[in-house]
């Protein structure tokens, strides 16, 4: 073994670690701004959807003597805001975990908005179908 060779070094504890360890850069301020904006848009979307479901409940006034499924309409009108708030909390939790992992989280905000719109569509459909006299 030659000690004057430049390519090989004698290291008492083994060969040096020549691997590059990458550190993930943070998602950045832009992603945080977009995520917060989307979550901010989800709150008015929830309020407008809830008002829409409440207005859809006026269809039960046409039932008069009965024949409508008022229980399904009530469940939809009460269940929509509860389900929307639960979904917002879950999406916020996902966004927080993604930010801690230094990943982009804007998709969580978009998911929150899309989920609220989908829940509104389901609630409005249920109320519409429940308000049809048999």
C-alpha atoms as one frame of an Amber mdcrd trajectory, in Angstrom:
protein
   0.000   0.000   0.000   1.435   3.325  -1.067   0.798   6.386   1.022   1.775
   8.932  -1.569  -1.093   8.071  -3.907  -3.530  11.010  -4.204  -6.571   8.910
  -5.108  -6.572   6.813  -1.975  -6.554   8.305   1.472  -5.971   6.392   4.636
  -8.906   7.049   6.905  -8.798   5.456  10.346 -12.576   4.898  10.614 -13.301
   3.842   7.058 -13.900   5.580   3.779 -15.380   9.074   3.921 -19.006   9.512
   3.020 -19.013  10.767  -0.557 -22.802  10.789  -0.981 -24.553  14.082  -1.326
 -27.413  14.490   1.086 -30.022  16.740  -0.374 -32.089  18.974   1.823 -35.540
  19.676   0.471 -36.126  23.366   0.027 -39.248  24.663   1.668 -42.365  25.088
  -0.428 -41.948  28.849  -0.236 -44.009  31.913   0.426 -45.831  31.698  -2.874
 -47.259  28.295  -2.048 -48.265  29.516   1.414 -50.035  32.538  -0.100 -51.919
  30.413  -2.631 -52.868  27.841   0.036 -54.188  30.491   2.410 -56.059  32.224
  -0.411 -57.776  28.990  -1.405 -58.717  28.245   2.195 -59.943  31.825   2.468
 -62.136  31.274  -0.604 -63.546  28.087   0.861 -65.197  29.948   3.746 -67.392
  32.228   1.577 -68.108  29.197  -0.606 -69.394  27.391   2.477 -71.598  30.337
   3.469 -73.027  30.778  -0.035 -73.662  27.025  -0.269 -75.427  26.991   3.067
 -77.647  29.898   2.001 -78.378  28.028  -1.234 -79.459  24.931   0.677 -81.651
  27.028   2.989 -83.320  28.630  -0.033 -83.795  25.197  -1.558 -85.680  24.219
   1.600 -88.409  26.693   0.562 -89.476  24.043  -1.964 -91.121  22.211   0.945
 -93.687  25.027   1.188 -95.269  23.696  -2.009 -95.939  20.335  -0.370 -98.725
  21.747   1.741-100.633  18.643   2.859 -97.672  16.318   2.800 -96.157  13.784
   0.529 -92.650  15.259   0.741 -89.777  13.692   2.618 -89.061  16.509   5.037
 -86.701  14.369   7.140 -84.291  13.925   4.207 -84.446  17.643   3.475 -83.703
  18.516   7.093 -80.785  16.090   7.219 -79.356  17.640   4.055 -79.773  21.200
   5.313 -78.155  20.434   8.680 -75.655  17.900   7.385 -74.178  20.142   4.694
 -72.566  22.726   7.004 -71.393  20.033   9.425 -69.815  17.971   6.642 -68.288
  21.101   5.099 -66.661  22.195   8.369 -65.334  18.673   9.007 -63.878  18.555
   5.500 -62.250  21.969   5.992 -60.605  20.759   9.186 -59.367  17.597   7.472
 -57.999  19.515   4.469 -56.294  22.004   6.792 -54.683  19.098   8.615 -53.429
  17.687   5.314 -52.067  21.096   4.318 -50.271  21.481   7.645 -48.659  18.052
   7.314 -47.555  18.793   3.764 -46.040  22.138   4.809 -44.113  20.448   7.618
 -42.773  17.923   5.116 -41.630  20.870   2.960 -44.063  19.993   0.186 -46.457
  22.195  -1.699 -49.866  22.406  -0.047 -51.914  24.443  -2.514 -53.667  21.275
  -3.675 -55.134  20.894  -0.181 -56.752  24.323  -0.441 -58.095  23.471  -3.881
 -59.384  20.174  -2.515 -61.236  22.041   0.238 -63.011  24.288  -2.276 -63.901
  21.372  -4.566 -65.173  19.314  -1.617 -67.462  22.123  -0.453 -68.862  22.576
  -3.970 -69.444  18.805  -4.238 -71.142  18.700  -0.824 -73.387  21.590  -1.883
 -74.334  19.768  -5.088 -75.197  16.642  -3.116 -77.221  18.563  -0.515 -79.110
  20.555  -3.150 -79.924  17.366  -5.060 -81.164  15.621  -1.924 -83.341  18.603
  -0.996 -84.721  18.797  -4.536 -85.571  15.090  -4.627 -87.028  15.151  -1.116
 -89.314  18.068  -1.990 -91.026  16.147  -4.778 -94.515  15.052  -3.738 -95.094
  11.324  -4.007
